[in-house]
């Protein structure tokens, strides 16, 4: 179970992440927790509340964090986010194609005596019948 101090640090971290560009949020949370741990290790009497007071508002912390990142580091984090998004889209597309192929396979296999040409001709006949009904 989390202590009050851990909950307040988590809440501060979420607020700071909201004030930060999406590509930098994970790194911001990591750095924030590292700074808090270092602050409290430096003097055992320090508390999370003192750290948060020294860090300023979450928006200020996020702004300082982004200002401290080098342009190369910013580009690296942005490209990492884009690669992750692209990978998830590709995986989603492949899964969708597999599901559609499985559905088609089940549809074809539902009539074990029908051949591929019979299925195609049944689709054409059905289409012609529907067209004739619409024309009449």
mmCIF file of N, CA and C in Angstrom:
data_model
loop_
_atom_site.group_PDB
_atom_site.id
_atom_site.type_symbol
_atom_site.label_atom_id
_atom_site.label_comp_id
_atom_site.label_asym_id
_atom_site.label_seq_id
_atom_site.Cartn_x
_atom_site.Cartn_y
_atom_site.Cartn_z
ATOM 1 N N UNK A 1 0.839 -1.186 0.000
ATOM 2 C CA UNK A 1 0.000 0.000 0.000
ATOM 3 C C UNK A 1 0.885 1.250 0.000
ATOM 4 N N UNK A 2 0.480 2.212 -0.741
ATOM 5 C CA UNK A 2 1.273 3.436 -0.872
ATOM 6 C C UNK A 2 1.026 4.363 0.320
ATOM 7 N N UNK A 3 2.098 5.061 0.681
ATOM 8 C CA UNK A 3 1.973 6.043 1.748
ATOM 9 C C UNK A 3 1.417 7.342 1.177
ATOM 10 N N UNK A 4 1.090 8.258 2.081
ATOM 11 C CA UNK A 4 0.580 9.566 1.641
ATOM 12 C C UNK A 4 1.609 10.299 0.785
ATOM 13 N N UNK A 5 2.875 10.182 1.192
ATOM 14 C CA UNK A 5 3.934 10.866 0.448
ATOM 15 C C UNK A 5 4.067 10.304 -0.963
ATOM 16 N N UNK A 6 3.982 8.976 -1.092
ATOM 17 C CA UNK A 6 4.072 8.364 -2.420
ATOM 18 C C UNK A 6 2.892 8.790 -3.287
ATOM 19 N N UNK A 7 1.710 8.854 -2.693
ATOM 20 C CA UNK A 7 0.530 9.279 -3.446
ATOM 21 C C UNK A 7 0.660 10.730 -3.907
ATOM 22 N N UNK A 8 1.204 11.585 -3.020
ATOM 23 C CA UNK A 8 1.360 12.991 -3.417
ATOM 24 C C UNK A 8 2.413 13.133 -4.518
ATOM 25 N N UNK A 9 3.478 12.336 -4.460
ATOM 26 C CA UNK A 9 4.490 12.360 -5.516
ATOM 27 C C UNK A 9 3.897 11.846 -6.829
ATOM 28 N N UNK A 10 3.080 10.793 -6.764
ATOM 29 C CA UNK A 10 2.419 10.267 -7.967
ATOM 30 C C UNK A 10 1.479 11.305 -8.573
ATOM 31 N N UNK A 11 0.724 11.982 -7.728
ATOM 32 C CA UNK A 11 -0.213 13.006 -8.210
ATOM 33 C C UNK A 11 0.554 14.156 -8.877
ATOM 34 N N UNK A 12 1.623 14.599 -8.245
ATOM 35 C CA UNK A 12 2.470 15.659 -8.810
ATOM 36 C C UNK A 12 3.039 15.213 -10.160
ATOM 37 N N UNK A 13 3.486 13.962 -10.220
ATOM 38 C CA UNK A 13 4.067 13.426 -11.451
ATOM 39 C C UNK A 13 3.031 13.411 -12.573
ATOM 40 N N UNK A 14 1.814 12.977 -12.290
ATOM 41 C CA UNK A 14 0.753 12.963 -13.311
ATOM 42 C C UNK A 14 0.454 14.379 -13.805
ATOM 43 N N UNK A 15 0.412 15.336 -12.888
ATOM 44 C CA UNK A 15 0.138 16.722 -13.273
ATOM 45 C C UNK A 15 1.269 17.286 -14.131
ATOM 46 N N UNK A 16 2.497 16.954 -13.775
ATOM 47 C CA UNK A 16 3.640 17.423 -14.561
ATOM 48 C C UNK A 16 3.638 16.777 -15.945
ATOM 49 N N UNK A 17 3.255 15.516 -16.010
ATOM 50 C CA UNK A 17 3.199 14.829 -17.305
ATOM 51 C C UNK A 17 2.146 15.454 -18.213
ATOM 52 N N UNK A 18 1.035 15.886 -17.650
ATOM 53 C CA UNK A 18 -0.007 16.528 -18.452
ATOM 54 C C UNK A 18 0.480 17.849 -19.042
ATOM 55 N N UNK A 19 1.390 18.516 -18.341
ATOM 56 C CA UNK A 19 1.905 19.804 -18.802
ATOM 57 C C UNK A 19 3.078 19.642 -19.770
ATOM 58 N N UNK A 20 3.458 18.409 -20.037
ATOM 59 C CA UNK A 20 4.633 18.113 -20.862
ATOM 60 C C UNK A 20 4.188 17.507 -22.196
ATOM 61 N N UNK A 21 4.929 17.719 -23.273
ATOM 62 C CA UNK A 21 4.581 17.073 -24.543
ATOM 63 C C UNK A 21 4.543 15.545 -24.391
ATOM 64 N N UNK A 22 3.648 14.866 -25.085
ATOM 65 C CA UNK A 22 3.475 13.422 -24.907
ATOM 66 C C UNK A 22 4.752 12.595 -25.084
ATOM 67 N N UNK A 23 5.617 12.993 -25.979
ATOM 68 C CA UNK A 23 6.828 12.210 -26.236
ATOM 69 C C UNK A 23 7.794 12.222 -25.048
ATOM 70 N N UNK A 24 7.672 13.212 -24.175
ATOM 71 C CA UNK A 24 8.629 13.353 -23.072
ATOM 72 C C UNK A 24 8.090 12.845 -21.738
ATOM 73 N N UNK A 25 6.856 12.408 -21.677
ATOM 74 C CA UNK A 25 6.202 12.113 -20.397
ATOM 75 C C UNK A 25 6.858 10.980 -19.623
ATOM 76 N N UNK A 26 7.194 9.906 -20.293
ATOM 77 C CA UNK A 26 7.799 8.771 -19.579
ATOM 78 C C UNK A 26 9.140 9.180 -18.988
ATOM 79 N N UNK A 27 9.932 9.898 -19.777
ATOM 80 C CA UNK A 27 11.252 10.335 -19.303
ATOM 81 C C UNK A 27 11.118 11.330 -18.152
ATOM 82 N N UNK A 28 10.120 12.210 -18.219
ATOM 83 C CA UNK A 28 9.888 13.170 -17.148
ATOM 84 C C UNK A 28 9.587 12.449 -15.836
ATOM 85 N N UNK A 29 8.709 11.442 -15.882
ATOM 86 C CA UNK A 29 8.364 10.695 -14.671
ATOM 87 C C UNK A 29 9.588 10.005 -14.088
ATOM 88 N N UNK A 30 10.405 9.428 -14.956
ATOM 89 C CA UNK A 30 11.616 8.749 -14.509
ATOM 90 C C UNK A 30 12.566 9.741 -13.824
ATOM 91 N N UNK A 31 12.799 10.875 -14.462
ATOM 92 C CA UNK A 31 13.696 11.881 -13.886
ATOM 93 C C UNK A 31 13.152 12.463 -12.589
ATOM 94 N N UNK A 32 11.850 12.701 -12.533
ATOM 95 C CA UNK A 32 11.238 13.253 -11.326
ATOM 96 C C UNK A 32 11.445 12.316 -10.137
ATOM 97 N N UNK A 33 11.209 11.033 -10.355
ATOM 98 C CA UNK A 33 11.386 10.062 -9.263
ATOM 99 C C UNK A 33 12.860 9.939 -8.852
ATOM 100 N N UNK A 34 13.766 10.011 -9.831
ATOM 101 C CA UNK A 34 15.194 9.957 -9.509
ATOM 102 C C UNK A 34 15.611 11.172 -8.688
ATOM 103 N N UNK A 35 15.136 12.366 -9.076
ATOM 104 C CA UNK A 35 15.477 13.589 -8.332
ATOM 105 C C UNK A 35 14.908 13.537 -6.916
ATOM 106 N N UNK A 36 13.709 13.036 -6.765
ATOM 107 C CA UNK A 36 13.100 12.931 -5.433
ATOM 108 C C UNK A 36 13.909 11.981 -4.558
ATOM 109 N N UNK A 37 14.330 10.838 -5.125
ATOM 110 C CA UNK A 37 15.123 9.873 -4.356
ATOM 111 C C UNK A 37 16.468 10.469 -3.950
ATOM 112 N N UNK A 38 17.121 11.177 -4.884
ATOM 113 C CA UNK A 38 18.402 11.815 -4.575
ATOM 114 C C UNK A 38 18.239 12.885 -3.504
ATOM 115 N N UNK A 39 17.154 13.657 -3.597
ATOM 116 C CA UNK A 39 16.899 14.725 -2.629
ATOM 117 C C UNK A 39 16.752 14.148 -1.230
ATOM 118 N N UNK A 40 16.027 13.046 -1.112
ATOM 119 C CA UNK A 40 15.801 12.472 0.216
ATOM 120 C C UNK A 40 16.992 11.665 0.723
ATOM 121 N N UNK A 41 17.816 11.151 -0.186
ATOM 122 C CA UNK A 41 19.030 10.453 0.233
ATOM 123 C C UNK A 41 20.086 11.436 0.731
ATOM 124 N N UNK A 42 20.092 12.639 0.184
ATOM 125 C CA UNK A 42 21.085 13.650 0.583
ATOM 126 C C UNK A 42 20.939 14.001 2.059
ATOM 127 N N UNK A 43 19.712 14.072 2.542
ATOM 128 C CA UNK A 43 19.455 14.378 3.951
ATOM 129 C C UNK A 43 18.231 13.577 4.383
ATOM 130 N N UNK A 44 18.406 12.631 5.302
ATOM 131 C CA UNK A 44 17.286 11.773 5.713
ATOM 132 C C UNK A 44 16.100 12.526 6.339
ATOM 133 N N UNK A 45 16.323 13.775 6.738
ATOM 134 C CA UNK A 45 15.214 14.531 7.337
ATOM 135 C C UNK A 45 14.312 15.159 6.276
ATOM 136 N N UNK A 46 14.749 15.171 5.022
ATOM 137 C CA UNK A 46 13.934 15.729 3.951
ATOM 138 C C UNK A 46 12.703 14.852 3.699
ATOM 139 N N UNK A 47 11.621 15.502 3.328
ATOM 140 C CA UNK A 47 10.381 14.790 3.022
ATOM 141 C C UNK A 47 9.995 15.043 1.567
ATOM 142 N N UNK A 48 9.014 14.303 1.121
ATOM 143 C CA UNK A 48 8.512 14.479 -0.242
ATOM 144 C C UNK A 48 7.889 15.872 -0.379
ATOM 145 N N UNK A 49 7.194 16.311 0.666
ATOM 146 C CA UNK A 49 6.565 17.634 0.629
ATOM 147 C C UNK A 49 7.609 18.726 0.421
ATOM 148 N N UNK A 50 8.763 18.605 1.067
ATOM 149 C CA UNK A 50 9.832 19.578 0.891
ATOM 150 C C UNK A 50 10.377 19.533 -0.543
ATOM 151 N N UNK A 51 10.513 18.328 -1.080
ATOM 152 C CA UNK A 51 10.983 18.193 -2.457
ATOM 153 C C UNK A 51 10.008 18.854 -3.420
ATOM 154 N N UNK A 52 8.713 18.601 -3.230
ATOM 155 C CA UNK A 52 7.702 19.158 -4.129
ATOM 156 C C UNK A 52 7.659 20.683 -4.022
ATOM 157 N N UNK A 53 7.875 21.188 -2.818
ATOM 158 C CA UNK A 53 7.897 22.646 -2.636
ATOM 159 C C UNK A 53 9.095 23.242 -3.374
ATOM 160 N N UNK A 54 10.230 22.572 -3.302
ATOM 161 C CA UNK A 54 11.434 23.056 -3.979
ATOM 162 C C UNK A 54 11.293 22.919 -5.500
ATOM 163 N N UNK A 55 10.593 21.878 -5.956
ATOM 164 C CA UNK A 55 10.447 21.650 -7.407
ATOM 165 C C UNK A 55 9.526 22.671 -8.060
ATOM 166 N N UNK A 56 8.645 23.289 -7.297
ATOM 167 C CA UNK A 56 7.717 24.272 -7.853
ATOM 168 C C UNK A 56 6.437 23.600 -8.333
ATOM 169 N N UNK A 57 5.700 24.299 -9.136
ATOM 170 C CA UNK A 57 4.445 23.732 -9.646
ATOM 171 C C UNK A 57 4.769 22.653 -10.682
ATOM 172 N N UNK A 58 3.840 21.738 -10.914
ATOM 173 C CA UNK A 58 4.082 20.719 -11.940
ATOM 174 C C UNK A 58 4.359 21.330 -13.319
ATOM 175 N N UNK A 59 3.668 22.395 -13.651
ATOM 176 C CA UNK A 59 3.892 23.048 -14.952
ATOM 177 C C UNK A 59 5.309 23.624 -15.027
ATOM 178 N N UNK A 60 5.778 24.229 -13.930
ATOM 179 C CA UNK A 60 7.140 24.759 -13.910
ATOM 180 C C UNK A 60 8.173 23.642 -14.055
ATOM 181 N N UNK A 61 7.931 22.537 -13.345
ATOM 182 C CA UNK A 61 8.863 21.414 -13.432
ATOM 183 C C UNK A 61 8.918 20.883 -14.862
ATOM 184 N N UNK A 62 7.748 20.734 -15.489
ATOM 185 C CA UNK A 62 7.693 20.228 -16.868
ATOM 186 C C UNK A 62 8.410 21.181 -17.826
ATOM 187 N N UNK A 63 8.208 22.478 -17.618
ATOM 188 C CA UNK A 63 8.863 23.470 -18.479
ATOM 189 C C UNK A 63 10.377 23.420 -18.306
ATOM 190 N N UNK A 64 10.849 23.343 -17.064
ATOM 191 C CA UNK A 64 12.293 23.252 -16.806
ATOM 192 C C UNK A 64 12.872 21.963 -17.387
ATOM 193 N N UNK A 65 12.112 20.880 -17.257
ATOM 194 C CA UNK A 65 12.566 19.591 -17.777
ATOM 195 C C UNK A 65 12.765 19.672 -19.289
ATOM 196 N N UNK A 66 11.774 20.205 -19.998
ATOM 197 C CA UNK A 66 11.873 20.285 -21.461
ATOM 198 C C UNK A 66 12.987 21.236 -21.879
ATOM 199 N N UNK A 67 13.202 22.296 -21.119
ATOM 200 C CA UNK A 67 14.260 23.254 -21.456
ATOM 201 C C UNK A 67 15.645 22.620 -21.282
ATOM 202 N N UNK A 68 15.760 21.676 -20.348
ATOM 203 C CA UNK A 68 17.063 21.043 -20.081
ATOM 204 C C UNK A 68 17.412 19.949 -21.097
ATOM 205 N N UNK A 69 16.425 19.466 -21.834
ATOM 206 C CA UNK A 69 16.708 18.432 -22.830
ATOM 207 C C UNK A 69 17.392 19.054 -24.047
ATOM 208 N N UNK A 70 18.412 18.399 -24.512
ATOM 209 C CA UNK A 70 19.086 18.878 -25.716
ATOM 210 C C UNK A 70 18.179 18.627 -26.928
ATOM 211 N N UNK A 71 18.361 19.390 -27.997
ATOM 212 C CA UNK A 71 17.551 19.151 -29.196
ATOM 213 C C UNK A 71 17.691 17.718 -29.734
ATOM 214 N N UNK A 72 18.878 17.156 -29.625
ATOM 215 C CA UNK A 72 19.086 15.780 -30.098
ATOM 216 C C UNK A 72 18.284 14.800 -29.254
ATOM 217 N N UNK A 73 18.268 15.023 -27.942
ATOM 218 C CA UNK A 73 17.497 14.156 -27.041
ATOM 219 C C UNK A 73 16.006 14.303 -27.291
ATOM 220 N N UNK A 74 15.560 15.516 -27.541
ATOM 221 C CA UNK A 74 14.140 15.740 -27.855
ATOM 222 C C UNK A 74 13.756 14.983 -29.120
ATOM 223 N N UNK A 75 14.592 15.076 -30.157
ATOM 224 C CA UNK A 75 14.307 14.367 -31.404
ATOM 225 C C UNK A 75 14.293 12.863 -31.203
ATOM 226 N N UNK A 76 15.201 12.365 -30.387
ATOM 227 C CA UNK A 76 15.262 10.924 -30.115
ATOM 228 C C UNK A 76 13.980 10.446 -29.437
ATOM 229 N N UNK A 77 13.510 11.193 -28.455
ATOM 230 C CA UNK A 77 12.281 10.814 -27.754
ATOM 231 C C UNK A 77 11.061 10.892 -28.673
ATOM 232 N N UNK A 78 11.028 11.909 -29.532
ATOM 233 C CA UNK A 78 9.902 12.056 -30.469
ATOM 234 C C UNK A 78 9.899 10.904 -31.468
ATOM 235 N N UNK A 79 11.073 10.557 -32.004
ATOM 236 C CA UNK A 79 11.150 9.462 -32.974
ATOM 237 C C UNK A 79 10.789 8.127 -32.328
ATOM 238 N N UNK A 80 11.168 7.939 -31.069
ATOM 239 C CA UNK A 80 10.822 6.702 -30.374
ATOM 240 C C UNK A 80 9.309 6.569 -30.264
ATOM 241 N N UNK A 81 8.637 7.667 -29.951
ATOM 242 C CA UNK A 81 7.172 7.638 -29.836
ATOM 243 C C UNK A 81 6.531 7.332 -31.187
ATOM 244 N N UNK A 82 7.059 7.932 -32.265
ATOM 245 C CA UNK A 82 6.510 7.682 -33.597
ATOM 246 C C UNK A 82 6.734 6.237 -34.031
ATOM 247 N N UNK A 83 7.909 5.688 -33.707
ATOM 248 C CA UNK A 83 8.166 4.285 -34.050
ATOM 249 C C UNK A 83 7.210 3.362 -33.317
ATOM 250 N N UNK A 84 6.945 3.650 -32.057
ATOM 251 C CA UNK A 84 6.023 2.815 -31.288
ATOM 252 C C UNK A 84 4.616 2.888 -31.873
ATOM 253 N N UNK A 85 4.181 4.079 -32.259
ATOM 254 C CA UNK A 85 2.849 4.237 -32.840
ATOM 255 C C UNK A 85 2.758 3.503 -34.174
ATOM 256 N N UNK A 86 3.785 3.628 -35.004
ATOM 257 C CA UNK A 86 3.796 2.954 -36.302
ATOM 258 C C UNK A 86 3.778 1.439 -36.120
ATOM 259 N N UNK A 87 4.568 0.945 -35.192
ATOM 260 C CA UNK A 87 4.603 -0.503 -34.941
ATOM 261 C C UNK A 87 3.239 -1.009 -34.487
ATOM 262 N N UNK A 88 2.571 -0.265 -33.617
ATOM 263 C CA UNK A 88 1.261 -0.716 -33.150
ATOM 264 C C UNK A 88 0.233 -0.689 -34.279
ATOM 265 N N UNK A 89 0.319 0.282 -35.179
ATOM 266 C CA UNK A 89 -0.591 0.318 -36.331
ATOM 267 C C UNK A 89 -0.343 -0.858 -37.282
ATOM 268 N N UNK A 90 0.916 -1.183 -37.513
ATOM 269 C CA UNK A 90 1.243 -2.309 -38.391
ATOM 270 C C UNK A 90 0.751 -3.614 -37.771
ATOM 271 N N UNK A 91 0.996 -3.801 -36.495
ATOM 272 C CA UNK A 91 0.548 -5.017 -35.819
ATOM 273 C C UNK A 91 -0.976 -5.109 -35.851
ATOM 274 N N UNK A 92 -1.645 -3.989 -35.620
ATOM 275 C CA UNK A 92 -3.110 -3.983 -35.681
ATOM 276 C C UNK A 92 -3.617 -4.337 -37.065
ATOM 277 N N UNK A 93 -2.984 -3.806 -38.100
ATOM 278 C CA UNK A 93 -3.379 -4.125 -39.474
ATOM 279 C C UNK A 93 -3.187 -5.596 -39.797
ATOM 280 N N UNK A 94 -2.067 -6.155 -39.360
ATOM 281 C CA UNK A 94 -1.807 -7.577 -39.603
ATOM 282 C C UNK A 94 -2.842 -8.435 -38.881
ATOM 283 N N UNK A 95 -3.151 -8.094 -37.644
ATOM 284 C CA UNK A 95 -4.168 -8.847 -36.904
ATOM 285 C C UNK A 95 -5.533 -8.757 -37.571
ATOM 286 N N UNK A 96 -5.895 -7.581 -38.054
ATOM 287 C CA UNK A 96 -7.165 -7.411 -38.750
ATOM 288 C C UNK A 96 -7.206 -8.268 -40.013
ATOM 289 N N UNK A 97 -6.111 -8.283 -40.768
ATOM 290 C CA UNK A 97 -6.047 -9.104 -41.979
ATOM 291 C C UNK A 97 -6.179 -10.585 -41.646
ATOM 292 N N UNK A 98 -5.554 -11.017 -40.558
ATOM 293 C CA UNK A 98 -5.657 -12.419 -40.150
ATOM 294 C C UNK A 98 -7.084 -12.778 -39.750
ATOM 295 N N UNK A 99 -7.746 -11.890 -39.033
ATOM 296 C CA UNK A 99 -9.133 -12.144 -38.637
ATOM 297 C C UNK A 99 -10.030 -12.225 -39.866
ATOM 298 N N UNK A 100 -9.851 -11.316 -40.819
ATOM 299 C CA UNK A 100 -10.645 -11.362 -42.046
ATOM 300 C C UNK A 100 -10.380 -12.634 -42.844
ATOM 301 N N UNK A 101 -9.118 -13.046 -42.916
ATOM 302 C CA UNK A 101 -8.784 -14.284 -43.618
ATOM 303 C C UNK A 101 -9.413 -15.486 -42.924
ATOM 304 N N UNK A 102 -9.407 -15.493 -41.599
ATOM 305 C CA UNK A 102 -10.032 -16.577 -40.848
ATOM 306 C C UNK A 102 -11.541 -16.607 -41.093
ATOM 307 N N UNK A 103 -12.180 -15.449 -41.100
ATOM 308 C CA UNK A 103 -13.616 -15.382 -41.368
ATOM 309 C C UNK A 103 -13.925 -15.899 -42.774
ATOM 310 N N UNK A 104 -13.132 -15.529 -43.752
ATOM 311 C CA UNK A 104 -13.331 -16.004 -45.120
ATOM 312 C C UNK A 104 -13.146 -17.514 -45.191
ATOM 313 N N UNK A 105 -12.128 -18.008 -44.513
ATOM 314 C CA UNK A 105 -11.887 -19.451 -44.487
ATOM 315 C C UNK A 105 -13.076 -20.189 -43.870
ATOM 316 N N UNK A 106 -13.585 -19.685 -42.761
ATOM 317 C CA UNK A 106 -14.742 -20.319 -42.111
ATOM 318 C C UNK A 106 -15.952 -20.266 -43.029
ATOM 319 N N UNK A 107 -16.149 -19.154 -43.721
ATOM 320 C CA UNK A 107 -17.272 -19.022 -44.644
ATOM 321 C C UNK A 107 -17.172 -20.046 -45.770
ATOM 322 N N UNK A 108 -15.991 -20.202 -46.342
ATOM 323 C CA UNK A 108 -15.804 -21.148 -47.442
ATOM 324 C C UNK A 108 -15.949 -22.584 -46.951
ATOM 325 N N UNK A 109 -15.425 -22.852 -45.762
ATOM 326 C CA UNK A 109 -15.466 -24.204 -45.233
ATOM 327 C C UNK A 109 -16.827 -24.577 -44.640
ATOM 328 N N UNK A 110 -17.745 -23.638 -44.514
ATOM 329 C CA UNK A 110 -19.054 -23.939 -43.923
ATOM 330 C C UNK A 110 -19.864 -24.877 -44.812
ATOM 331 N N UNK A 111 -19.630 -24.880 -46.133
ATOM 332 C CA UNK A 111 -20.272 -25.827 -47.048
ATOM 333 C C UNK A 111 -19.173 -26.705 -47.624
ATOM 334 N N UNK A 112 -18.962 -27.882 -47.044
ATOM 335 C CA UNK A 112 -17.823 -28.701 -47.464
ATOM 336 C C UNK A 112 -17.925 -29.207 -48.901
ATOM 337 N N UNK A 113 -19.113 -29.175 -49.488
ATOM 338 C CA UNK A 113 -19.273 -29.706 -50.839
ATOM 339 C C UNK A 113 -19.174 -28.622 -51.914
ATOM 340 N N UNK A 114 -19.164 -27.358 -51.511
ATOM 341 C CA UNK A 114 -19.093 -26.278 -52.489
ATOM 342 C C UNK A 114 -17.649 -26.072 -52.928
ATOM 343 N N UNK A 115 -17.462 -25.856 -54.193
ATOM 344 C CA UNK A 115 -16.129 -25.547 -54.695
ATOM 345 C C UNK A 115 -15.994 -24.029 -54.807
ATOM 346 N N UNK A 116 -14.792 -23.619 -55.067
ATOM 347 C CA UNK A 116 -14.533 -22.185 -55.170
ATOM 348 C C UNK A 116 -15.355 -21.572 -56.299
ATOM 349 N N UNK A 117 -15.435 -22.259 -57.459
ATOM 350 C CA UNK A 117 -16.199 -21.715 -58.585
ATOM 351 C C UNK A 117 -17.679 -21.669 -58.277
ATOM 352 N N UNK A 118 -18.162 -22.642 -57.517
ATOM 353 C CA UNK A 118 -19.586 -22.619 -57.150
ATOM 354 C C UNK A 118 -19.891 -21.418 -56.258
ATOM 355 N N UNK A 119 -18.984 -21.135 -55.350
ATOM 356 C CA UNK A 119 -19.190 -20.000 -54.439
ATOM 357 C C UNK A 119 -19.179 -18.698 -55.228
ATOM 358 N N UNK A 120 -18.219 -18.554 -56.155
ATOM 359 C CA UNK A 120 -18.136 -17.340 -56.965
ATOM 360 C C UNK A 120 -19.377 -17.194 -57.843
ATOM 361 N N UNK A 121 -19.811 -18.287 -58.467
ATOM 362 C CA UNK A 121 -21.001 -18.189 -59.320
ATOM 363 C C UNK A 121 -22.243 -17.900 -58.486
ATOM 364 N N UNK A 122 -22.313 -18.423 -57.239
ATOM 365 C CA UNK A 122 -23.453 -18.128 -56.372
ATOM 366 C C UNK A 122 -23.465 -16.644 -56.009
ATOM 367 N N UNK A 123 -22.285 -16.066 -55.820
ATOM 368 C CA UNK A 123 -22.207 -14.632 -55.519
ATOM 369 C C UNK A 123 -22.678 -13.822 -56.730
ATOM 370 N N UNK A 124 -22.261 -14.230 -57.958
ATOM 371 C CA UNK A 124 -22.685 -13.516 -59.171
ATOM 372 C C UNK A 124 -24.187 -13.646 -59.395
ATOM 373 N N UNK A 125 -24.718 -14.846 -59.199
ATOM 374 C CA UNK A 125 -26.159 -15.057 -59.386
ATOM 375 C C UNK A 125 -26.945 -14.216 -58.393
ATOM 376 N N UNK A 126 -26.477 -14.220 -57.132
ATOM 377 C CA UNK A 126 -27.156 -13.416 -56.110
ATOM 378 C C UNK A 126 -27.116 -11.944 -56.451
ATOM 379 N N UNK A 127 -25.996 -11.500 -56.993
ATOM 380 C CA UNK A 127 -25.871 -10.097 -57.375
ATOM 381 C C UNK A 127 -26.815 -9.773 -58.523
ATOM 382 N N UNK A 128 -26.881 -10.654 -59.522
ATOM 383 C CA UNK A 128 -27.766 -10.421 -60.661
ATOM 384 C C UNK A 128 -29.219 -10.416 -60.228
ATOM 385 N N UNK A 129 -29.580 -11.306 -59.286
ATOM 386 C CA UNK A 129 -30.963 -11.339 -58.803
ATOM 387 C C UNK A 129 -31.307 -10.046 -58.084
ATOM 388 N N UNK A 130 -30.381 -9.554 -57.287
ATOM 389 C CA UNK A 130 -30.640 -8.300 -56.548
ATOM 390 C C UNK A 130 -30.753 -7.127 -57.506
ATOM 391 N N UNK A 131 -29.954 -7.137 -58.578
ATOM 392 C CA UNK A 131 -30.019 -6.052 -59.554
ATOM 393 C C UNK A 131 -31.355 -6.097 -60.283
ATOM 394 N N UNK A 132 -31.816 -7.291 -60.641
ATOM 395 C CA UNK A 132 -33.099 -7.421 -61.348
ATOM 396 C C UNK A 132 -34.247 -6.945 -60.450
ATOM 397 N N UNK A 133 -34.170 -7.232 -59.155
ATOM 398 C CA UNK A 133 -35.238 -6.803 -58.237
ATOM 399 C C UNK A 133 -35.275 -5.282 -58.135
ATOM 400 N N UNK A 134 -34.118 -4.675 -58.140
ATOM 401 C CA UNK A 134 -34.060 -3.216 -58.032
ATOM 402 C C UNK A 134 -34.586 -2.584 -59.304
ATOM 403 N N UNK A 135 -34.264 -3.160 -60.474
ATOM 404 C CA UNK A 135 -34.699 -2.591 -61.765
ATOM 405 C C UNK A 135 -36.207 -2.708 -61.913
ATOM 406 N N UNK A 136 -36.817 -3.828 -61.504
ATOM 407 C CA UNK A 136 -38.260 -4.011 -61.637
ATOM 408 C C UNK A 136 -38.948 -3.090 -60.709
#
